[in-house]
Amino acid sequence: MSLKDLARSLRDGALARERLRRAFPQATIGSDVKFGGELGRTRLGRDVTIAGPTVVYVGDGGGLSGGRLEVGDRTYIGEFNNIRCAGAPITIGRACLISQHVTIVGSNHRIAPGVPIVDQEWVGDGVVIGDDVWLGAGVVVLPGARIGDGCVVAANSVVRGEVEANSVVAGSPARVVGRRG
């Protein structure tokens, strides 16, 4: 590994993770969490856990400039997750369980014809996940999703749009299959 690659690895890995840990000493950040972006746009509540390896990116991109992340108290974010604001806000409520292999994205590429995808502007108005929500393993939460308090999202579901509070949803796209409580 070249010295330049080593320096980049430290900057983007251990040093960024350590800055996140120091900014939020009330949270538990796994030793192999990869954090990128801006601490000033990040808020982790009390007793938040982010297990690794998980990637968290809080910043702007694709022409969007509203990237920020807020995670409420006592929320657990499991292993192998991908949380990317990319210019749009992501809010995760209190006392949530985010299982492993979950992807939450605040924005995405447009898909206009005649323009390569990599050259497309990004679009997205972020994600809001309420309090006391459980996202099962492999869930994908797309830009614009609004998941109400008390929801359960079954494993491998794809969520877009609004999910009413206390709903149990499953599928791709996720649809209501029951009620909690």
Coordinates of N, CA, C and O in Angstrom, one line a residue:
M1 N 0.9 -1.2 0.0 CA 0.0 0.0 0.0 C 0.9 1.2 0.0 O 1.8 1.3 0.8
S2 N 0.6 2.1 -0.9 CA 1.4 3.4 -1.0 C 1.1 4.3 0.2 O 0.1 4.1 0.9
L3 N 2.0 5.2 0.5 CA 1.9 6.1 1.6 C 0.6 7.0 1.4 O -0.2 7.2 2.3
K4 N 0.4 7.3 0.1 CA -0.8 8.1 -0.2 C -2.1 7.3 0.1 O -3.1 7.8 0.7
D5 N -2.1 6.0 -0.3 CA -3.3 5.2 0.0 C -3.5 5.0 1.5 O -4.6 5.0 2.0
L6 N -2.4 4.8 2.2 CA -2.4 4.7 3.7 C -3.0 5.9 4.3 O -3.9 5.8 5.2
A7 N -2.5 7.1 3.9 CA -3.1 8.4 4.4 C -4.6 8.5 4.1 O -5.3 8.9 5.0
R8 N -5.0 8.2 2.9 CA -6.4 8.2 2.6 C -7.2 7.3 3.4 O -8.3 7.6 3.9
S9 N -6.7 6.1 3.6 CA -7.4 5.1 4.4 C -7.6 5.5 5.8 O -8.7 5.4 6.4
L10 N -6.6 6.1 6.4 CA -6.7 6.7 7.8 C -7.7 7.8 7.8 O -8.5 7.9 8.7
R11 N -7.6 8.8 6.9 CA -8.5 9.9 6.9 C -10.0 9.5 6.7 O -10.8 10.0 7.4
D12 N -10.2 8.5 5.8 CA -11.6 8.1 5.5 C -12.1 7.0 6.5 O -13.2 6.7 6.4
G13 N -11.2 6.4 7.3 CA -11.6 5.3 8.1 C -11.5 5.7 9.6 O -12.3 6.3 10.2
A14 N -10.3 5.3 10.2 CA -10.1 5.4 11.6 C -10.3 6.8 12.1 O -10.9 7.1 13.1
L15 N -9.7 7.8 11.4 CA -9.8 9.2 11.9 C -11.2 9.7 11.8 O -11.6 10.4 12.8
A16 N -11.9 9.5 10.8 CA -13.3 10.0 10.7 C -14.2 9.3 11.7 O -15.0 10.0 12.4
R17 N -14.0 8.0 11.9 CA -14.8 7.3 13.0 C -14.4 7.9 14.3 O -15.3 8.0 15.2
E18 N -13.2 8.1 14.6 CA -12.8 8.7 15.9 C -13.4 10.1 16.1 O -13.8 10.4 17.2
R19 N -13.5 10.9 15.1 CA -14.1 12.2 15.2 C -15.6 12.0 15.5 O -16.2 12.8 16.4
L20 N -16.3 11.0 14.9 CA -17.7 10.8 15.2 C -17.8 10.3 16.7 O -18.7 10.8 17.4
R21 N -17.0 9.4 17.1 CA -17.0 9.0 18.5 C -16.8 10.1 19.5 O -17.6 10.2 20.5
R22 N -15.9 11.0 19.2 CA -15.6 12.1 20.1 C -16.8 13.1 20.1 O -17.1 13.7 21.2
A23 N -17.4 13.3 19.0 CA -18.5 14.3 18.9 C -19.7 13.7 19.6 O -20.5 14.5 20.1
F24 N -19.9 12.4 19.7 CA -21.1 11.8 20.3 C -20.7 10.7 21.3 O -20.9 9.5 21.1
P25 N -20.1 11.1 22.5 CA -19.6 10.1 23.4 C -20.7 9.3 24.1 O -20.5 8.3 24.6
Q26 N -21.9 9.8 24.0 CA -23.1 9.1 24.5 C -23.6 8.0 23.6 O -24.5 7.2 24.0
A27 N -23.0 7.8 22.4 CA -23.3 6.8 21.5 C -22.2 5.7 21.4 O -21.0 6.0 21.8
T28 N -22.5 4.5 20.9 CA -21.6 3.5 20.8 C -21.4 3.3 19.3 O -22.3 3.0 18.5
I29 N -20.1 3.5 18.8 CA -19.8 3.4 17.4 C -18.8 2.3 17.2 O -17.8 2.2 17.8
G30 N -19.2 1.3 16.4 CA -18.4 0.1 16.2 C -17.1 0.4 15.6 O -16.9 1.4 14.9
S31 N -16.1 -0.5 15.9 CA -14.7 -0.2 15.5 C -14.5 -0.3 14.0 O -13.5 0.2 13.5
D32 N -15.5 -0.8 13.2 CA -15.3 -0.8 11.8 C -16.4 -0.1 11.0 O -16.7 -0.4 9.9
V33 N -17.0 0.9 11.7 CA -18.0 1.8 11.1 C -17.2 2.8 10.2 O -16.1 3.3 10.6
K34 N -17.7 3.0 9.0 CA -17.0 4.0 8.1 C -17.9 5.2 8.0 O -19.1 5.1 7.6
F35 N -17.4 6.4 8.5 CA -18.2 7.6 8.5 C -17.5 8.6 7.5 O -16.3 8.8 7.5
G36 N -18.4 9.2 6.7 CA -17.9 10.2 5.7 C -18.8 11.4 5.8 O -20.0 11.3 6.1
G37 N -18.3 12.5 5.5 CA -19.1 13.7 5.4 C -18.9 14.7 6.6 O -17.7 14.8 7.0
E38 N -19.9 15.3 7.0 CA -19.8 16.4 7.9 C -20.4 16.2 9.3 O -21.6 15.9 9.4
L39 N -19.6 16.2 10.3 CA -20.1 16.0 11.7 C -21.1 17.1 12.1 O -22.1 16.8 12.8
G40 N -20.9 18.3 11.6 CA -21.9 19.4 11.9 C -23.3 19.2 11.4 O -24.2 19.9 11.8
R41 N -23.5 18.2 10.5 CA -24.8 17.9 10.0 C -25.3 16.6 10.6 O -26.2 16.0 10.0
T42 N -24.6 16.1 11.6 CA -25.0 14.8 12.2 C -25.4 15.0 13.7 O -24.8 15.8 14.4
R43 N -26.4 14.3 14.1 CA -26.8 14.3 15.5 C -27.2 12.9 15.9 O -28.1 12.3 15.2
L44 N -26.5 12.4 16.9 CA -26.8 11.0 17.4 C -27.3 11.2 18.8 O -26.6 11.8 19.6
G45 N -28.5 10.7 19.1 CA -29.0 10.8 20.5 C -28.3 9.9 21.5 O -27.4 9.2 21.2
R46 N -28.8 9.9 22.7 CA -28.3 9.1 23.8 C -28.5 7.6 23.5 O -29.5 7.2 23.0
D47 N -27.5 6.9 23.9 CA -27.5 5.4 23.8 C -27.8 4.9 22.4 O -28.4 3.8 22.2
V48 N -27.4 5.6 21.3 CA -27.5 5.1 20.0 C -26.3 4.2 19.8 O -25.2 4.4 20.3
T49 N -26.6 3.1 19.1 CA -25.5 2.1 18.7 C -25.5 2.0 17.2 O -26.5 1.8 16.6
I50 N -24.3 2.2 16.6 CA -24.0 1.9 15.2 C -23.0 0.8 15.2 O -21.8 1.0 15.5
A51 N -23.4 -0.4 14.8 CA -22.5 -1.5 14.7 C -21.8 -1.5 13.3 O -22.4 -1.0 12.4
G52 N -20.7 -2.1 13.3 CA -20.0 -2.2 12.0 C -19.8 -3.6 11.5 O -20.1 -4.5 12.2
P53 N -19.5 -3.7 10.3 CA -19.2 -2.7 9.3 C -20.5 -2.0 8.8 O -21.4 -2.7 8.3
T54 N -20.6 -0.7 9.0 CA -21.7 0.0 8.5 C -21.1 1.3 7.9 O -20.1 1.8 8.4
V55 N -21.7 1.8 6.8 CA -21.2 3.0 6.1 C -22.3 4.1 6.4 O -23.5 3.9 6.1
V56 N -21.8 5.2 6.9 CA -22.7 6.4 7.1 C -22.1 7.6 6.4 O -20.9 7.9 6.6
Y57 N -22.8 8.2 5.4 CA -22.4 9.3 4.7 C -23.3 10.5 4.9 O -24.5 10.4 4.6
V58 N -22.9 11.6 5.5 CA -23.7 12.8 5.8 C -23.1 13.9 5.0 O -22.1 14.5 5.5
G59 N -23.7 14.3 3.9 CA -23.1 15.4 3.2 C -24.0 15.7 1.9 O -25.2 15.2 1.9
D60 N -23.5 16.4 1.0 CA -24.2 16.8 -0.2 C -23.7 16.0 -1.4 O -22.7 15.4 -1.4
G61 N -24.4 16.2 -2.5 CA -24.0 15.5 -3.7 C -25.0 15.7 -4.8 O -26.2 16.0 -4.6
G62 N -24.6 15.6 -6.1 CA -25.5 15.6 -7.2 C -26.3 16.8 -7.4 O -27.4 16.8 -7.9
G63 N -25.8 18.0 -6.9 CA -26.5 19.2 -6.9 C -27.4 19.5 -5.8 O -28.1 20.5 -5.7
L64 N -27.6 18.5 -4.8 CA -28.4 18.7 -3.7 C -27.6 19.2 -2.5 O -26.4 18.8 -2.4
S65 N -28.1 20.0 -1.6 CA -27.3 20.6 -0.5 C -28.0 20.5 0.8 O -27.7 21.4 1.7
G66 N -28.9 19.6 1.1 CA -29.6 19.5 2.4 C -29.2 18.3 3.2 O -30.0 17.9 4.0
G67 N -28.1 17.7 2.9 CA -27.8 16.4 3.6 C -27.6 16.6 5.1 O -26.8 17.5 5.5
R68 N -28.3 15.8 5.9 CA -28.1 15.8 7.4 C -28.6 14.5 7.9 O -29.5 13.9 7.3
L69 N -28.1 14.1 9.0 CA -28.6 12.9 9.7 C -28.9 13.1 11.1 O -28.1 13.7 11.8
E70 N -30.1 12.7 11.5 CA -30.5 12.7 12.9 C -31.0 11.3 13.4 O -31.9 10.8 12.7
V71 N -30.4 10.8 14.5 CA -30.8 9.5 15.0 C -31.2 9.7 16.4 O -30.5 10.2 17.2
G72 N -32.4 9.3 16.8 CA -33.0 9.5 18.1 C -32.4 8.6 19.1 O -31.8 7.5 18.8
D73 N -32.7 8.9 20.4 CA -32.2 8.1 21.6 C -32.6 6.7 21.5 O -33.6 6.3 21.0
R74 N -31.6 5.8 21.9 CA -31.9 4.4 22.1 C -32.1 3.6 20.8 O -32.7 2.6 20.8
T75 N -31.7 4.2 19.7 CA -31.8 3.5 18.4 C -30.6 2.6 18.1 O -29.5 3.0 18.4
Y76 N -30.9 1.4 17.6 CA -29.8 0.5 17.3 C -29.7 0.3 15.8 O -30.7 0.0 15.2
I77 N -28.6 0.5 15.3 CA -28.3 0.3 13.8 C -27.3 -0.8 13.7 O -26.2 -0.7 14.2
G78 N -27.8 -1.9 13.1 CA -27.0 -3.2 13.1 C -25.9 -3.2 12.1 O -25.5 -2.1 11.5
E79 N -25.3 -4.3 11.8 CA -24.2 -4.5 11.0 C -24.5 -4.4 9.5 O -25.6 -4.7 9.1
F80 N -23.5 -4.1 8.7 CA -23.5 -4.1 7.2 C -24.6 -3.2 6.6 O -25.2 -3.5 5.6
N81 N -24.8 -2.1 7.3 CA -25.8 -1.1 6.8 C -25.2 0.0 5.9 O -24.0 0.2 6.0
N82 N -26.0 0.7 5.2 CA -25.6 1.7 4.3 C -26.6 2.9 4.4 O -27.7 2.7 4.0
I83 N -26.1 3.9 5.1 CA -27.0 5.1 5.3 C -26.3 6.3 4.6 O -25.2 6.7 5.0
R84 N -27.0 6.8 3.6 CA -26.4 7.9 2.7 C -27.4 9.0 2.5 O -28.4 8.9 1.9
C85 N -27.1 10.2 3.1 CA -27.9 11.3 3.0 C -27.8 11.9 1.6 O -28.8 12.2 1.0
A86 N -26.6 12.1 1.1 CA -26.3 12.5 -0.3 C -27.2 13.7 -0.7 O -27.9 13.7 -1.7
G87 N -27.1 14.8 0.1 CA -27.8 16.0 -0.2 C -29.2 16.1 0.3 O -29.9 17.1 0.1
A88 N -29.7 15.1 1.0 CA -31.1 15.2 1.5 C -31.1 14.7 2.9 O -30.3 13.8 3.3
P89 N -32.0 15.1 3.8 CA -32.0 14.8 5.2 C -32.6 13.3 5.4 O -33.5 12.9 4.7
I90 N -32.0 12.7 6.4 CA -32.5 11.4 6.9 C -32.7 11.6 8.4 O -31.8 11.9 9.1
T91 N -33.9 11.3 8.9 CA -34.3 11.3 10.3 C -34.7 9.9 10.7 O -35.6 9.4 10.1
I92 N -34.1 9.4 11.7 CA -34.5 8.1 12.3 C -34.9 8.4 13.7 O -34.1 9.0 14.5
G93 N -36.0 8.0 14.1 CA -36.6 8.3 15.4 C -36.0 7.6 16.6 O -34.9 6.9 16.5
R94 N -36.6 7.7 17.7 CA -36.2 7.1 19.0 C -36.6 5.6 19.1 O -37.6 5.2 18.6
A95 N -35.8 4.8 19.8 CA -36.0 3.4 20.1 C -36.3 2.6 18.9 O -37.2 1.7 18.9
C96 N -35.6 2.8 17.8 CA -35.8 2.0 16.6 C -34.8 0.9 16.5 O -33.7 0.9 17.1
L97 N -35.1 -0.2 15.8 CA -34.2 -1.3 15.5 C -34.0 -1.3 14.0 O -34.9 -1.6 13.3
I98 N -32.8 -1.1 13.6 CA -32.4 -1.2 12.2 C -31.6 -2.5 12.1 O -30.4 -2.5 12.5
S99 N -32.1 -3.5 11.5 CA -31.4 -4.8 11.4 C -30.2 -4.7 10.4 O -29.9 -3.6 9.9
Q100 N -29.6 -5.8 10.1 CA -28.5 -5.8 9.3 C -28.8 -5.8 7.8 O -29.9 -6.1 7.4
H101 N -27.8 -5.3 7.0 CA -28.0 -5.2 5.5 C -29.1 -4.3 5.1 O -29.7 -4.5 4.0
V102 N -29.3 -3.2 5.8 CA -30.4 -2.3 5.5 C -29.7 -1.1 4.7 O -28.6 -0.7 5.1
T103 N -30.4 -0.6 3.7 CA -30.0 0.6 3.0 C -31.0 1.7 3.1 O -32.2 1.4 2.9
I104 N -30.6 2.9 3.5 CA -31.4 4.0 3.6 C -30.8 5.1 2.8 O -29.6 5.5 3.2
V105 N -31.4 5.6 1.8 CA -30.9 6.7 0.9 C -31.8 7.9 0.8 O -33.0 7.7 0.7
G106 N -31.2 9.0 1.0 CA -32.0 10.3 0.9 C -32.3 10.8 -0.4 O -33.2 11.6 -0.6
S107 N -31.5 10.4 -1.4 CA -31.6 10.9 -2.8 C -31.2 9.9 -3.8 O -30.6 8.8 -3.4
N108 N -31.5 10.1 -5.0 CA -31.1 9.2 -6.1 C -31.0 9.9 -7.4 O -31.3 11.1 -7.5
H109 N -30.5 9.2 -8.4 CA -30.3 9.9 -9.7 C -31.6 10.0 -10.5 O -32.5 9.1 -10.4
R110 N -31.8 11.0 -11.3 CA -32.9 11.1 -12.2 C -32.6 10.1 -13.3 O -31.5 9.5 -13.4
I111 N -33.6 9.8 -14.1 CA -33.5 8.8 -15.1 C -34.0 9.3 -16.5 O -34.5 8.5 -17.3
A112 N -33.7 10.5 -16.8 CA -34.2 11.1 -18.1 C -33.5 10.4 -19.2 O -32.3 10.1 -19.1
P113 N -34.2 10.2 -20.3 CA -33.6 9.5 -21.5 C -32.5 10.4 -22.1 O -32.6 11.7 -22.1
G114 N -31.5 9.8 -22.8 CA -30.6 10.6 -23.5 C -29.4 11.1 -22.7 O -28.5 11.8 -23.3
V115 N -29.4 10.9 -21.4 CA -28.3 11.4 -20.6 C -27.8 10.2 -19.7 O -28.6 9.5 -19.1
P116 N -26.5 9.9 -19.8 CA -26.0 8.8 -19.0 C -26.4 9.0 -17.5 O -26.4 10.1 -17.0
I117 N -26.7 7.9 -16.9 CA -27.1 7.9 -15.5 C -26.1 8.6 -14.6 O -26.4 9.5 -13.8
V118 N -24.8 8.4 -14.9 CA -23.8 9.1 -14.1 C -23.8 10.6 -14.2 O -23.2 11.3 -13.4
D119 N -24.4 11.1 -15.3 CA -24.4 12.5 -15.5 C -25.7 13.2 -15.1 O -25.9 14.4 -15.2
Q120 N -26.7 12.4 -14.6 CA -28.0 12.9 -14.2 C -27.9 13.6 -12.9 O -27.1 13.3 -12.0
E121 N -28.7 14.7 -12.7 CA -28.9 15.3 -11.4 C -29.5 14.3 -10.5 O -30.1 13.4 -10.8
W122 N -29.3 14.7 -9.2 CA -29.9 13.8 -8.1 C -31.2 14.5 -7.7 O -31.4 15.7 -7.8
V123 N -32.1 13.7 -7.2 CA -33.4 14.2 -6.7 C -33.7 13.4 -5.5 O -33.4 12.2 -5.3
G124 N -34.4 14.0 -4.6 CA -34.8 13.3 -3.4 C -35.1 14.2 -2.2 O -34.4 15.2 -2.1
D125 N -36.2 13.9 -1.5 CA -36.5 14.8 -0.4 C -36.3 14.1 0.9 O -37.0 14.4 1.9
G126 N -35.3 13.2 1.0 CA -34.9 12.6 2.2 C -35.9 11.5 2.7 O -36.7 11.0 1.9
V127 N -35.6 11.1 3.9 CA -36.3 9.9 4.5 C -36.7 10.3 6.0 O -35.8 11.0 6.7
V128 N -37.9 10.0 6.4 CA -38.3 10.2 7.8 C -38.7 8.8 8.3 O -39.7 8.2 7.8
I129 N -38.1 8.3 9.4 CA -38.5 7.1 10.1 C -38.9 7.5 11.5 O -38.1 8.1 12.2
G130 N -40.1 7.1 11.8 CA -40.7 7.5 13.1 C -40.0 6.8 14.3 O -39.0 6.1 14.2
D131 N -40.6 7.0 15.5 CA -40.1 6.3 16.7 C -40.6 4.9 16.7 O -41.7 4.5 16.2
D132 N -39.9 4.0 17.4 CA -40.3 2.6 17.7 C -40.6 1.9 16.4 O -41.6 1.2 16.2
V133 N -39.7 2.0 15.4 CA -39.8 1.3 14.1 C -38.8 0.2 14.0 O -37.6 0.4 14.5
W134 N -39.2 -0.9 13.4 CA -38.3 -2.0 13.2 C -38.1 -2.3 11.7 O -39.1 -2.5 11.1
L135 N -36.9 -2.1 11.2 CA -36.6 -2.4 9.8 C -35.9 -3.8 9.8 O -34.8 -3.9 10.4
G136 N -36.5 -4.8 9.2 CA -35.9 -6.1 9.2 C -34.7 -6.2 8.3 O -34.4 -5.2 7.5
A137 N -34.0 -7.3 8.3 CA -32.8 -7.5 7.5 C -33.1 -7.3 6.0 O -34.1 -7.7 5.5
G138 N -32.2 -6.6 5.4 CA -32.2 -6.4 3.9 C -33.2 -5.4 3.4 O -33.4 -5.3 2.2
V139 N -33.8 -4.6 4.3 CA -34.8 -3.6 3.9 C -34.1 -2.5 3.1 O -32.9 -2.1 3.4
V140 N -34.7 -1.9 2.1 CA -34.3 -0.8 1.4 C -35.3 0.3 1.6 O -36.5 0.1 1.3
V141 N -34.9 1.5 2.0 CA -35.7 2.7 2.2 C -35.3 3.7 1.2 O -34.2 4.2 1.3
L142 N -36.2 4.0 0.3 CA -35.9 4.9 -0.8 C -36.2 6.4 -0.5 O -37.0 6.7 0.4
P143 N -35.7 7.3 -1.3 CA -35.9 8.7 -1.1 C -37.4 9.0 -1.1 O -38.2 8.4 -1.9
G144 N -37.9 9.9 -0.2 CA -39.3 10.2 -0.1 C -40.1 9.4 0.9 O -41.2 9.7 1.2
A145 N -39.5 8.3 1.4 CA -40.2 7.4 2.3 C -40.5 8.2 3.6 O -39.6 8.9 4.2
R146 N -41.7 7.9 4.2 CA -42.1 8.4 5.5 C -42.7 7.3 6.2 O -43.8 6.8 5.9
I147 N -42.0 6.7 7.2 CA -42.4 5.6 7.9 C -42.9 6.0 9.3 O -42.2 6.6 10.1
G148 N -44.2 5.8 9.6 CA -44.8 6.3 10.8 C -44.3 5.5 12.0 O -43.8 4.5 12.0
D149 N -44.6 6.1 13.2 CA -44.3 5.6 14.5 C -44.9 4.1 14.6 O -46.0 3.9 14.2
G150 N -44.1 3.3 15.2 CA -44.6 1.9 15.6 C -44.6 0.9 14.4 O -45.2 -0.2 14.6
C151 N -44.1 1.3 13.3 CA -44.2 0.4 12.1 C -43.1 -0.8 12.2 O -42.1 -0.6 12.8
V152 N -43.5 -1.9 11.5 CA -42.6 -3.0 11.3 C -42.5 -3.2 9.8 O -43.5 -3.3 9.2
V153 N -41.3 -3.2 9.3 CA -41.0 -3.5 7.9 C -40.3 -4.8 7.8 O -39.2 -5.0 8.3
A154 N -41.0 -5.8 7.1 CA -40.5 -7.1 7.0 C -39.2 -7.2 6.2 O -38.9 -6.3 5.3
A155 N -38.4 -8.2 6.4 CA -37.1 -8.4 5.8 C -37.3 -8.3 4.3 O -38.3 -8.8 3.7
N156 N -36.2 -7.7 3.7 CA -36.1 -7.6 2.2 C -37.2 -6.8 1.5 O -37.4 -6.9 0.3
S157 N -37.9 -6.0 2.3 CA -38.9 -5.1 1.7 C -38.3 -3.8 1.1 O -37.2 -3.4 1.6
V158 N -39.0 -3.2 0.2 CA -38.5 -1.9 -0.4 C -39.6 -0.9 0.0 O -40.8 -1.1 -0.5
V159 N -39.2 0.1 0.7 CA -40.2 1.1 1.2 C -40.0 2.4 0.4 O -38.9 3.0 0.3
R160 N -41.1 2.9 -0.2 CA -41.2 4.2 -0.8 C -42.5 4.8 -0.5 O -43.5 4.1 -0.2
G161 N -42.6 6.1 -0.4 CA -43.9 6.8 0.0 C -44.1 6.7 1.4 O -43.3 6.4 2.3
E162 N -45.4 6.9 1.8 CA -45.8 7.0 3.2 C -46.3 5.6 3.7 O -47.1 4.9 3.0
V163 N -45.9 5.3 4.9 CA -46.4 4.1 5.6 C -47.1 4.6 6.9 O -46.4 5.2 7.8
E164 N -48.3 4.3 7.0 CA -49.1 4.7 8.2 C -48.6 4.1 9.5 O -48.2 3.0 9.5
A165 N -48.7 4.9 10.6 CA -48.2 4.5 11.9 C -48.8 3.1 12.3 O -50.0 2.8 11.9
N166 N -48.0 2.3 13.0 CA -48.4 1.0 13.5 C -48.7 0.0 12.4 O -49.3 -1.1 12.7
S167 N -48.3 0.2 11.2 CA -48.5 -0.7 10.1 C -47.4 -1.8 10.1 O -46.3 -1.5 10.5
V168 N -47.7 -3.0 9.7 CA -46.8 -4.0 9.4 C -46.8 -4.1 7.8 O -47.8 -4.4 7.2
V169 N -45.6 -3.9 7.2 CA -45.5 -3.9 5.8 C -44.5 -4.9 5.3 O -43.5 -5.3 6.0
A170 N -44.7 -5.4 4.1 CA -43.8 -6.4 3.5 C -43.9 -6.3 2.0 O -44.9 -5.9 1.4
G171 N -42.8 -6.7 1.3 CA -42.8 -6.8 -0.1 C -42.0 -5.7 -0.8 O -41.4 -4.8 -0.2
S172 N -42.1 -5.8 -2.2 CA -41.3 -4.8 -3.0 C -42.2 -4.5 -4.2 O -42.3 -5.2 -5.1
P173 N -42.9 -3.3 -4.1 CA -42.9 -2.3 -3.0 C -43.6 -2.8 -1.8 O -44.5 -3.6 -1.9
A174 N -43.2 -2.3 -0.6 CA -43.9 -2.7 0.6 C -45.3 -2.3 0.6 O -45.7 -1.2 0.3
R175 N -46.1 -3.2 1.1 CA -47.6 -3.0 1.2 C -48.0 -3.4 2.6 O -47.4 -4.3 3.2
V176 N -49.1 -2.8 3.1 CA -49.6 -3.2 4.5 C -50.1 -4.6 4.5 O -50.9 -5.0 3.6
V177 N -49.6 -5.4 5.4 CA -50.0 -6.8 5.6 C -50.6 -7.1 7.0 O -51.1 -8.1 7.2
G178 N -50.6 -6.0 7.8 CA -51.1 -6.2 9.1 C -51.0 -4.9 9.9 O -50.5 -3.9 9.4
R179 N -51.4 -5.0 11.2 CA -51.3 -3.8 12.1 C -50.6 -4.3 13.3 O -50.8 -5.5 13.8
R180 N -49.9 -3.4 13.9 CA -49.3 -3.7 15.2 C -50.2 -3.2 16.3 O -50.6 -2.1 16.3
G181 N -50.4 -4.1 17.2 CA -51.2 -3.7 18.4 C -52.6 -3.9 18.4 O -53.4 -4.3 17.6

